[in-house]
Every structure is written in C-alpha cells, then in structure tokens.
Amino acid sequence: MPTDPIDHAVPHRSSVPANKDRMVNLFVREYDGTPENTPPHKRRCVLMLHGRTIPVLAIYDTGAGDRSWAQELAKTGYDVFLMDLQGMGRSPRPEMHTPCNANPAHHARALTPNLPLTADCPVGYPHQLGNSQTDWDEVHTVVTFIKNRHGVDAVDMIGNSAAAMALGPYSIQYPDNVRSLMLQGPVFKPDGPDSAAGTDFGAPSPLPLSTPAAQWGFPMGLGTKAGLEAAWQNEVDATCPDQKDPYAVDLVWQVMMDSDDKGRDWGKVLPNGKPEGLSRQRNTFWWGWNKKTAPLHGVLGGPVPVCLVVGELDKTVTTNGLSVIELYKAVAGPDKLLFKVACASHQWPWEAQRTTLHKMSHQWLKQNAVFGRTSGSWYVDKGGSVSPWPV
C-alpha cells in the first residue's frame, strides 16, 4: 500500500520573466508505493503533470479510492509524483495576487456584488506569464529532484491535456531522463507556433509577450464553477448514463479551491455569505510542439515509447485545429499507441471510465503495452472490447 502523501517544496531558480532568477519552491506531492526492500535500480518513479486550467491535485488526486489516479498507481508499486508549474495550484503564482491582473474580459467575475473588486481597474502587469521554456525548466528541476531522491536513472511521465506542450518537447530534449510518455487528451496543433529559426526549441520572439493585448496583455484568466460545469456538460452523451457523477463538479471545484489560497476568496457571494471562489489560470505562451518538432531525432516512439489516449467524446482536443490523430502520425518511431475510448470526454479522469484509464496506465507502465497491444491505433467500446481504429 502507498504511504500517506508527502508534500515537497522543491527549490528552483525561476526563469519566468515576472520573477526571473528568484529562488522559488515548486509544489510536488509524492506517494511512495514501492514495496519495502526494493533495490534502487528496481524503483519506478512516475511524474504526473496538469493541463492548462486545472491544477495537479484536482486532476490526479481528488479523493479516496478510485477518485485518485495517483493513489491507484501507487498501489500497484510505483512512486508517484504530482507537480504544479508556476502559476498553477500550490506552486508560486507571480503577479496573480490581484484580480486587476486578470484578463480584463474576466474582471466582472470579481466585481461587486462579487469579491473582491468594487470597481474595474487596469492590468498592472500587462504581459503573459509562463512559456514553453519556463515549463521545461521547471519539469527538469523536478525530474532531477526525483532522480536524486530515489536514485533512478529516468522517470515515466503522464500528462493531461496541455501537459503535452511541456512533456512532449521535454522528452525530445532530455530523452535519457524519460522512460516512457503517456498523454491523456493531449493538446497538439499540427501547425502550431514554430521555434526560432535554426533551432529545435528556441523561443521565437522576445519574452514576455504583451501584444496583442487581448491575448497576451495579462498574466492570468479567471475561471468559474459554472464555466467548469458548462465545458464538461458540452461533452456529456446521453447514451452514456453513468458518465458524469452529479456531485463530481462540486468535488473537483472544492479540490481546486483548496489549492488556490487567493482565488478561493473571490467570486460571487453565496447565500451562506461565503464566496464561491474563482480559479486563477496562468496565461502561457507555448511554441515548439507541432508536426515539425514532434518527430525530431526519432525520440518519441523510439527511445521514449509513447501512448496516447483520448475519449471519444473529447471535443476539447479534437476541434479548432487540434488533432490527437495528427500527433500520433507525427511521432516518428514505431513504439507508439493510440486509443480512443467510448463514453469518455476530456474530463475522463473524473468520469465513470476513469477505472479504465487507471488500468490502461498501469498496463502501459508495466509492459509498454495496453490490452496486449504494443503499437497501432485502437478503439475501446462501451463493453471494453478492443478493435482496430484506422487513422
């Protein structure tokens, strides 16, 4: 059985422009699931990373039993680490302490009769916050921490949604640090922003960005509980009656607010006199994750095996120019898998099919195979039957 959670404050010299070169502490939660007397070279460490808008504990550790993907993995014998990047969850959130620094289009969410603004105000830090390089730097610091803590040579990585923007390029740049890569609902835009000319992953422009102001002139956005509910409901299918637990939004929102020491006190005032809370979401500029970079040096699908999993109902990463299929095609090596699973959406980690997701991740980590398949693209129906999915 895994130990109780161990929360770490991992020292890191920030490369985020808003607090560049300051020493900060990155939040990392650990579940030690390795059986006693396991030699160091036999330990397996897994790093789990959040996406764009939901902090890490609200994705992977929302409660007891199968509500926690992280704990379920630890029960099967792995050391599991969960990290928040800066601007998210329990890691530092530079320039995100005041709602004035939110997207001006979101200011009304914090205005009277809500909390805490009594009048609109100008953005005090008119730039975006994080970027691809800062994400890679922070992941590297945490990977180094894990390697030193447990004496392992490399870690397995699991990412949700926009975590692909960090973990995919990181794996290409540091293949010796990565045993395998599993991405659930990965964000991938085949024609997304390129790196600087003549580089694999160099920043394409001076940072931080501030123009156009409507896109980059603020360090954060503000999300609401109603917005979370609406986005999820947009991917619910009536033919999957047990897909979404009626209490799931309340649970996820509570975990999000538990990880947001400022945002939990913002937003509309409830009948009980307490604020409902707003989720603070960092405004991040990403580059270097497209059909040109994904196949670089033959790393993905080669030295780093890749498993991509997406819910059949997931509209978040399969519309608006995003494509999981194109990511699968762009992975150059042969050791790659793609699964589409029925009755699962982008919010799959919270849905009834989450136990299938847990099973798939365990099989992948143990065997570099899922449902006996080691390569190719596959469809998993409601009953769990697996069939080819031509792409």
Short mmCIF file of C-alpha atoms in Angstrom, two decimals:
data_model
loop_
_atom_site.label_atom_id
_atom_site.label_comp_id
_atom_site.label_asym_id
_atom_site.label_seq_id
_atom_site.Cartn_x
_atom_site.Cartn_y
_atom_site.Cartn_z
CA MET A 1 0.00 0.00 0.00
CA PRO A 2 1.23 3.56 -0.70
CA THR A 3 2.32 5.83 2.11
CA ASP A 4 0.39 8.92 3.10
CA PRO A 5 1.12 11.84 0.78
CA ILE A 6 4.43 13.61 1.23
CA ASP A 7 4.34 17.23 0.09
CA HIS A 8 7.66 18.69 -1.05
CA ALA A 9 8.79 22.26 -1.70
CA VAL A 10 11.37 21.76 -4.45
CA PRO A 11 13.84 24.67 -4.81
CA HIS A 12 14.02 26.16 -8.30
CA ARG A 13 15.66 29.24 -9.80
CA SER A 14 12.81 30.79 -11.74
CA SER A 15 13.04 31.57 -15.45
CA VAL A 16 9.52 33.06 -15.52
CA PRO A 17 10.01 36.72 -16.59
CA ALA A 18 7.79 38.01 -13.74
CA ASN A 19 10.16 36.62 -11.07
CA LYS A 20 13.22 35.73 -13.12
CA ASP A 21 16.26 34.45 -11.19
CA ARG A 22 14.45 34.35 -7.85
CA MET A 23 14.56 31.13 -5.87
CA VAL A 24 11.08 29.66 -5.57
CA ASN A 25 9.64 26.40 -4.23
CA LEU A 26 7.70 24.21 -6.65
CA PHE A 27 4.89 22.14 -5.17
CA VAL A 28 5.37 18.39 -5.56
CA ARG A 29 3.27 15.67 -3.91
CA GLU A 30 4.69 12.15 -3.57
CA TYR A 31 3.05 8.78 -2.95
CA ASP A 32 5.70 6.16 -2.21
CA GLY A 33 4.27 2.91 -3.50
CA THR A 34 7.49 0.95 -3.84
CA PRO A 35 7.48 -2.27 -1.79
CA GLU A 36 9.99 -2.41 1.07
CA ASN A 37 13.48 -3.74 0.32
CA THR A 38 13.21 -2.93 -3.39
CA PRO A 39 16.71 -2.14 -4.69
CA PRO A 40 17.11 1.39 -6.11
CA HIS A 41 17.61 0.17 -9.67
CA LYS A 42 14.22 -1.56 -9.49
CA ARG A 43 12.24 1.51 -8.35
CA ARG A 44 9.87 3.08 -10.87
CA CYS A 45 9.03 6.74 -10.49
CA VAL A 46 6.12 8.38 -12.32
CA LEU A 47 5.74 12.15 -12.77
CA MET A 48 2.17 13.41 -13.41
CA LEU A 49 1.57 16.91 -14.81
CA HIS A 50 -1.59 19.03 -15.13
CA GLY A 51 -3.01 20.82 -18.15
CA ARG A 52 -3.84 24.47 -18.87
CA THR A 53 -6.61 25.32 -16.40
CA ILE A 54 -6.88 22.61 -13.70
CA PRO A 55 -4.14 22.23 -11.03
CA VAL A 56 -2.48 18.89 -10.50
CA LEU A 57 -4.31 17.65 -7.38
CA ALA A 58 -7.70 18.29 -8.99
CA ILE A 59 -6.74 16.06 -11.92
CA TYR A 60 -4.96 13.18 -10.24
CA ASP A 61 -5.79 13.21 -6.54
CA THR A 62 -9.42 14.24 -5.96
CA GLY A 63 -10.23 11.81 -3.17
CA ALA A 64 -10.04 8.32 -1.78
CA GLY A 65 -10.25 5.07 -3.71
CA ASP A 66 -10.55 5.29 -7.47
CA ARG A 67 -11.12 9.06 -7.21
CA SER A 68 -7.31 9.32 -7.10
CA TRP A 69 -5.45 8.17 -10.20
CA ALA A 70 -2.19 8.87 -8.37
CA GLN A 71 -3.04 6.67 -5.39
CA GLU A 72 -4.30 3.88 -7.64
CA LEU A 73 -0.96 3.85 -9.47
CA ALA A 74 0.97 3.90 -6.21
CA LYS A 75 -0.99 0.85 -5.05
CA THR A 76 0.45 -1.08 -7.99
CA GLY A 77 4.04 -0.46 -6.89
CA TYR A 78 5.14 2.90 -8.27
CA ASP A 79 6.49 6.06 -6.66
CA VAL A 80 4.10 8.71 -7.95
CA PHE A 81 4.94 12.42 -8.05
CA LEU A 82 2.50 15.23 -8.90
CA MET A 83 3.75 18.74 -9.68
CA ASP A 84 2.25 22.17 -10.18
CA LEU A 85 4.03 24.51 -12.57
CA GLN A 86 4.35 28.15 -11.52
CA GLY A 87 1.08 29.97 -11.96
CA MET A 88 -0.90 26.86 -11.02
CA GLY A 89 -2.15 25.18 -7.84
CA ARG A 90 0.19 25.29 -4.87
CA SER A 91 3.30 26.50 -6.70
CA PRO A 92 4.13 30.24 -6.73
CA ARG A 93 1.82 32.46 -8.77
CA PRO A 94 3.80 35.63 -9.55
CA GLU A 95 1.71 38.69 -10.48
CA MET A 96 -1.51 36.73 -9.86
CA HIS A 97 -2.33 38.09 -6.40
CA THR A 98 -4.82 40.71 -7.61
CA PRO A 99 -7.82 40.29 -9.94
CA CYS A 100 -6.73 43.51 -11.65
CA ASN A 101 -4.07 41.40 -13.39
CA ALA A 102 -6.67 39.08 -14.88
CA ASN A 103 -7.89 39.19 -18.45
CA PRO A 104 -9.98 42.41 -18.49
CA ALA A 105 -12.79 40.43 -20.08
CA HIS A 106 -12.93 38.41 -16.83
CA HIS A 107 -12.90 41.34 -14.37
CA ALA A 108 -16.67 41.31 -13.97
CA ARG A 109 -16.38 37.88 -12.37
CA ALA A 110 -14.65 39.55 -9.39
CA LEU A 111 -16.64 42.82 -9.26
CA THR A 112 -19.22 43.83 -6.65
CA PRO A 113 -21.62 42.23 -5.75
CA ASN A 114 -18.88 39.66 -6.09
CA LEU A 115 -15.48 39.80 -4.39
CA PRO A 116 -13.02 41.46 -4.12
CA LEU A 117 -13.25 44.32 -6.68
CA THR A 118 -15.51 47.31 -6.04
CA ALA A 119 -14.57 48.97 -9.35
CA ASP A 120 -12.76 47.97 -12.50
CA CYS A 121 -9.00 48.54 -12.63
CA PRO A 122 -6.16 48.47 -15.15
CA VAL A 123 -3.88 45.48 -15.54
CA GLY A 124 -0.72 46.12 -13.52
CA TYR A 125 1.46 43.52 -15.26
CA PRO A 126 0.43 43.72 -18.94
CA HIS A 127 2.25 40.58 -20.12
CA GLN A 128 1.71 36.86 -20.33
CA LEU A 129 3.18 34.79 -17.51
CA GLY A 130 4.82 31.44 -18.31
CA ASN A 131 6.09 29.98 -21.55
CA SER A 132 7.40 26.76 -23.02
CA GLN A 133 10.95 27.28 -21.78
CA THR A 134 9.87 28.00 -18.21
CA ASP A 135 7.73 24.85 -18.25
CA TRP A 136 10.65 22.73 -19.49
CA ASP A 137 12.95 24.29 -16.88
CA GLU A 138 10.54 23.51 -14.04
CA VAL A 139 9.91 19.95 -15.21
CA HIS A 140 13.67 19.44 -15.41
CA THR A 141 14.16 20.67 -11.84
CA VAL A 142 11.52 18.24 -10.56
CA VAL A 143 12.87 15.32 -12.64
CA THR A 144 16.33 15.99 -11.20
CA PHE A 145 14.82 16.07 -7.69
CA ILE A 146 13.12 12.70 -8.25
CA LYS A 147 16.27 11.12 -9.68
CA ASN A 148 18.35 12.29 -6.73
CA ARG A 149 15.72 11.35 -4.16
CA HIS A 150 15.35 7.74 -5.24
CA GLY A 151 18.49 7.04 -7.25
CA VAL A 152 16.67 6.30 -10.51
CA ASP A 153 18.08 7.00 -13.96
CA ALA A 154 14.82 8.09 -15.59
CA VAL A 155 11.13 8.66 -14.85
CA ASP A 156 7.90 7.70 -16.57
CA MET A 157 5.68 10.65 -17.44
CA ILE A 158 1.90 11.01 -17.55
CA GLY A 159 0.30 14.23 -18.74
CA ASN A 160 -3.21 15.57 -19.06
CA SER A 161 -4.31 17.92 -21.86
CA ALA A 162 -1.85 20.82 -22.27
CA ALA A 163 0.77 18.92 -20.26
CA ALA A 164 1.66 17.57 -23.69
CA MET A 165 3.08 21.01 -24.54
CA ALA A 166 5.64 20.56 -21.76
CA LEU A 167 6.27 16.82 -21.63
CA GLY A 168 6.47 16.13 -25.35
CA PRO A 169 9.25 18.64 -26.11
CA TYR A 170 10.93 17.89 -22.77
CA SER A 171 11.17 14.21 -23.70
CA ILE A 172 12.76 15.10 -27.05
CA GLN A 173 15.33 17.37 -25.37
CA TYR A 174 16.11 15.04 -22.44
CA PRO A 175 15.42 11.50 -23.69
CA ASP A 176 17.77 9.94 -21.14
CA ASN A 177 15.52 11.26 -18.36
CA VAL A 178 12.30 9.75 -19.71
CA ARG A 179 11.43 6.04 -19.67
CA SER A 180 8.02 6.43 -21.29
CA LEU A 181 5.38 9.03 -22.06
CA MET A 182 1.60 8.66 -21.68
CA LEU A 183 -0.64 11.58 -22.68
CA GLN A 184 -4.39 11.72 -21.96
CA GLY A 185 -6.36 14.10 -24.18
CA PRO A 186 -3.12 15.70 -25.43
CA VAL A 187 -3.14 19.20 -26.89
CA PHE A 188 -1.46 19.20 -30.31
CA LYS A 189 -1.80 21.73 -33.09
CA PRO A 190 -0.05 20.40 -36.21
CA ASP A 191 0.63 23.92 -37.46
CA GLY A 192 1.23 25.49 -34.05
CA PRO A 193 3.88 28.13 -33.31
CA ASP A 194 7.37 27.25 -34.52
CA SER A 195 10.60 27.58 -32.59
CA ALA A 196 13.12 30.26 -33.52
CA ALA A 197 14.61 29.78 -36.96
CA GLY A 198 17.61 27.46 -36.92
CA THR A 199 16.80 25.98 -33.51
CA ASP A 200 14.88 22.95 -32.31
CA PHE A 201 13.17 24.67 -29.39
CA GLY A 202 14.42 28.25 -29.09
CA ALA A 203 11.93 31.00 -28.22
CA PRO A 204 10.56 32.50 -31.44
CA SER A 205 10.33 36.06 -30.03
CA PRO A 206 11.46 38.15 -27.06
CA LEU A 207 9.53 37.36 -23.89
CA PRO A 208 7.24 38.15 -22.18
CA LEU A 209 4.70 38.96 -24.87
CA SER A 210 2.31 41.87 -24.37
CA THR A 211 0.67 42.29 -27.78
CA PRO A 212 -1.94 41.81 -28.96
CA ALA A 213 -3.21 42.98 -25.57
CA ALA A 214 -6.44 41.00 -25.79
CA GLN A 215 -4.37 37.79 -25.99
CA TRP A 216 -1.13 38.46 -24.14
CA GLY A 217 -1.63 41.68 -22.13
CA PHE A 218 -2.31 39.97 -18.78
CA PRO A 219 -0.75 37.14 -16.72
CA MET A 220 -3.93 35.18 -15.89
CA GLY A 221 -7.55 34.41 -16.58
CA LEU A 222 -10.34 33.74 -14.08
CA GLY A 223 -12.50 30.64 -14.30
CA THR A 224 -15.84 29.97 -12.64
CA LYS A 225 -17.51 26.86 -11.31
CA ALA A 226 -20.32 27.42 -13.83
CA GLY A 227 -17.74 27.52 -16.61
CA LEU A 228 -16.28 24.20 -15.49
CA GLU A 229 -19.77 22.69 -15.42
CA ALA A 230 -20.65 24.04 -18.88
CA ALA A 231 -17.44 22.83 -20.53
CA TRP A 232 -17.92 19.37 -19.10
CA GLN A 233 -21.63 19.20 -19.94
CA ASN A 234 -20.77 20.03 -23.56
CA GLU A 235 -19.05 16.64 -23.78
CA VAL A 236 -21.65 14.52 -21.97
CA ASP A 237 -23.51 11.91 -24.05
CA ALA A 238 -26.99 10.77 -23.06
CA THR A 239 -26.16 7.26 -24.32
CA CYS A 240 -23.58 7.04 -21.52
CA PRO A 241 -25.89 7.44 -18.49
CA ASP A 242 -23.22 6.94 -15.83
CA GLN A 243 -20.58 9.11 -17.49
CA LYS A 244 -20.77 12.07 -15.11
CA ASP A 245 -21.44 11.78 -11.39
CA PRO A 246 -23.88 14.55 -10.35
CA TYR A 247 -21.58 15.50 -7.46
CA ALA A 248 -18.35 15.45 -9.45
CA VAL A 249 -18.24 19.18 -10.27
CA ASP A 250 -18.64 20.03 -6.57
CA LEU A 251 -15.80 17.68 -5.67
CA VAL A 252 -13.42 18.90 -8.36
CA TRP A 253 -14.17 22.56 -7.60
CA GLN A 254 -13.50 22.04 -3.91
CA VAL A 255 -10.11 20.47 -4.63
CA MET A 256 -9.31 23.35 -6.98
CA MET A 257 -10.21 25.90 -4.32
CA ASP A 258 -8.18 24.02 -1.70
CA SER A 259 -5.17 24.61 -3.99
CA ASP A 260 -5.87 28.33 -4.54
CA ASP A 261 -5.19 30.48 -1.49
CA LYS A 262 -6.36 33.69 -3.22
CA GLY A 263 -8.95 32.61 -5.74
CA ARG A 264 -10.97 30.74 -3.12
CA ASP A 265 -11.91 34.13 -1.59
CA TRP A 266 -13.00 35.70 -4.90
CA GLY A 267 -16.17 35.47 -6.97
CA LYS A 268 -19.87 35.66 -6.29
CA VAL A 269 -21.11 35.57 -2.72
CA LEU A 270 -23.25 32.52 -1.93
CA PRO A 271 -26.40 32.59 0.24
CA ASN A 272 -24.28 31.39 3.17
CA GLY A 273 -22.26 34.62 2.91
CA LYS A 274 -19.10 32.91 1.63
CA PRO A 275 -17.51 33.40 -1.80
CA GLU A 276 -17.85 30.60 -4.33
CA GLY A 277 -14.28 31.19 -5.49
CA LEU A 278 -12.61 31.76 -8.85
CA SER A 279 -9.90 29.64 -10.38
CA ARG A 280 -6.76 31.54 -11.35
CA GLN A 281 -5.38 30.27 -14.65
CA ARG A 282 -1.96 31.33 -15.89
CA ASN A 283 -1.67 32.87 -19.35
CA THR A 284 1.06 30.85 -21.08
CA PHE A 285 2.78 31.20 -24.45
CA TRP A 286 3.73 27.83 -25.96
CA TRP A 287 5.77 27.02 -29.03
CA GLY A 288 7.72 24.09 -30.49
CA TRP A 289 5.05 21.40 -30.35
CA ASN A 290 3.83 20.72 -33.88
CA LYS A 291 4.25 18.37 -36.84
CA LYS A 292 7.82 19.63 -37.36
CA THR A 293 9.09 19.13 -33.82
CA ALA A 294 7.22 16.01 -32.68
CA PRO A 295 9.30 13.72 -34.96
CA LEU A 296 12.65 15.38 -34.14
CA HIS A 297 15.58 12.98 -33.79
CA GLY A 298 13.22 9.99 -33.74
CA VAL A 299 12.96 10.23 -29.94
CA LEU A 300 9.21 9.85 -29.49
CA GLY A 301 8.20 6.32 -30.33
CA GLY A 302 11.88 5.36 -30.27
CA PRO A 303 13.97 5.78 -27.10
CA VAL A 304 10.83 7.18 -25.47
CA PRO A 305 7.79 4.94 -26.13
CA VAL A 306 4.53 6.88 -26.41
CA CYS A 307 0.93 6.03 -25.51
CA LEU A 308 -1.82 8.49 -26.49
CA VAL A 309 -5.34 8.06 -25.09
CA VAL A 310 -8.38 10.17 -25.93
CA GLY A 311 -12.05 9.98 -25.06
CA GLU A 312 -14.44 9.51 -27.96
CA LEU A 313 -16.48 12.46 -26.65
CA ASP A 314 -13.47 14.78 -26.28
CA LYS A 315 -14.15 17.94 -28.28
CA THR A 316 -11.51 19.96 -26.44
CA VAL A 317 -8.52 18.48 -28.28
CA THR A 318 -10.17 17.26 -31.48
CA THR A 319 -11.61 20.54 -32.83
CA ASN A 320 -10.41 24.11 -33.51
CA GLY A 321 -7.29 22.94 -35.34
CA LEU A 322 -6.22 20.47 -32.63
CA SER A 323 -5.73 16.81 -33.50
CA VAL A 324 -4.66 13.79 -31.47
CA ILE A 325 -4.58 11.74 -34.67
CA GLU A 326 -2.06 14.13 -36.23
CA LEU A 327 0.10 13.85 -33.13
CA TYR A 328 0.08 10.06 -33.46
CA LYS A 329 1.08 10.37 -37.11
CA ALA A 330 3.86 12.86 -36.26
CA VAL A 331 5.51 10.52 -33.73
CA ALA A 332 8.32 9.11 -35.84
CA GLY A 333 9.24 5.91 -34.00
CA PRO A 334 7.37 2.57 -34.14
CA ASP A 335 6.79 2.22 -30.36
CA LYS A 336 3.59 4.22 -30.25
CA LEU A 337 -0.02 3.53 -29.32
CA LEU A 338 -3.26 5.47 -29.79
CA PHE A 339 -6.54 4.56 -28.09
CA LYS A 340 -9.97 6.13 -28.47
CA VAL A 341 -12.30 5.11 -25.64
CA ALA A 342 -16.11 5.19 -25.69
CA CYS A 343 -18.11 7.16 -23.09
CA ALA A 344 -15.10 9.28 -22.10
CA SER A 345 -14.58 13.02 -22.60
CA HIS A 346 -11.76 15.45 -21.94
CA GLN A 347 -12.77 15.18 -18.28
CA TRP A 348 -12.12 11.45 -18.37
CA PRO A 349 -10.09 11.32 -15.10
CA TRP A 350 -13.29 12.24 -13.19
CA GLU A 351 -15.76 10.10 -15.11
CA ALA A 352 -17.10 6.55 -14.79
CA GLN A 353 -14.50 5.37 -17.30
CA ARG A 354 -11.68 6.55 -15.03
CA THR A 355 -11.07 2.98 -13.85
CA THR A 356 -10.38 2.01 -17.47
CA LEU A 357 -7.90 4.88 -17.66
CA HIS A 358 -6.19 3.68 -14.47
CA LYS A 359 -5.97 0.14 -15.85
CA MET A 360 -4.53 1.36 -19.15
CA SER A 361 -1.86 3.44 -17.40
CA HIS A 362 -0.84 0.54 -15.16
CA GLN A 363 -0.52 -1.81 -18.12
CA TRP A 364 1.45 0.78 -20.06
CA LEU A 365 3.93 1.36 -17.25
CA LYS A 366 4.34 -2.34 -16.53
CA GLN A 367 4.53 -3.72 -20.07
CA ASN A 368 4.76 -0.81 -22.55
CA ALA A 369 1.58 -2.41 -23.86
CA VAL A 370 -2.14 -1.81 -23.31
CA PHE A 371 -4.75 -4.55 -23.71
CA GLY A 372 -1.98 -6.66 -25.23
CA ARG A 373 -1.23 -4.12 -27.97
CA THR A 374 2.26 -2.69 -28.36
CA SER A 375 1.68 -0.43 -31.37
CA GLY A 376 -1.07 0.86 -33.62
CA SER A 377 -4.35 2.72 -33.18
CA TRP A 378 -7.31 1.13 -31.40
CA TYR A 379 -10.90 1.71 -30.33
CA VAL A 380 -12.29 0.57 -26.96
CA ASP A 381 -16.09 0.26 -26.94
CA LYS A 382 -18.52 0.58 -24.02
CA GLY A 383 -18.13 -3.07 -23.12
CA GLY A 384 -14.32 -2.91 -23.15
CA SER A 385 -13.82 -4.75 -26.44
CA VAL A 386 -10.81 -3.55 -28.44
CA SER A 387 -10.82 -3.26 -32.22
CA PRO A 388 -8.60 -1.56 -34.81
CA TRP A 389 -9.14 2.15 -35.35
CA PRO A 390 -7.77 3.10 -38.77
CA VAL A 391 -6.42 6.65 -38.77
#
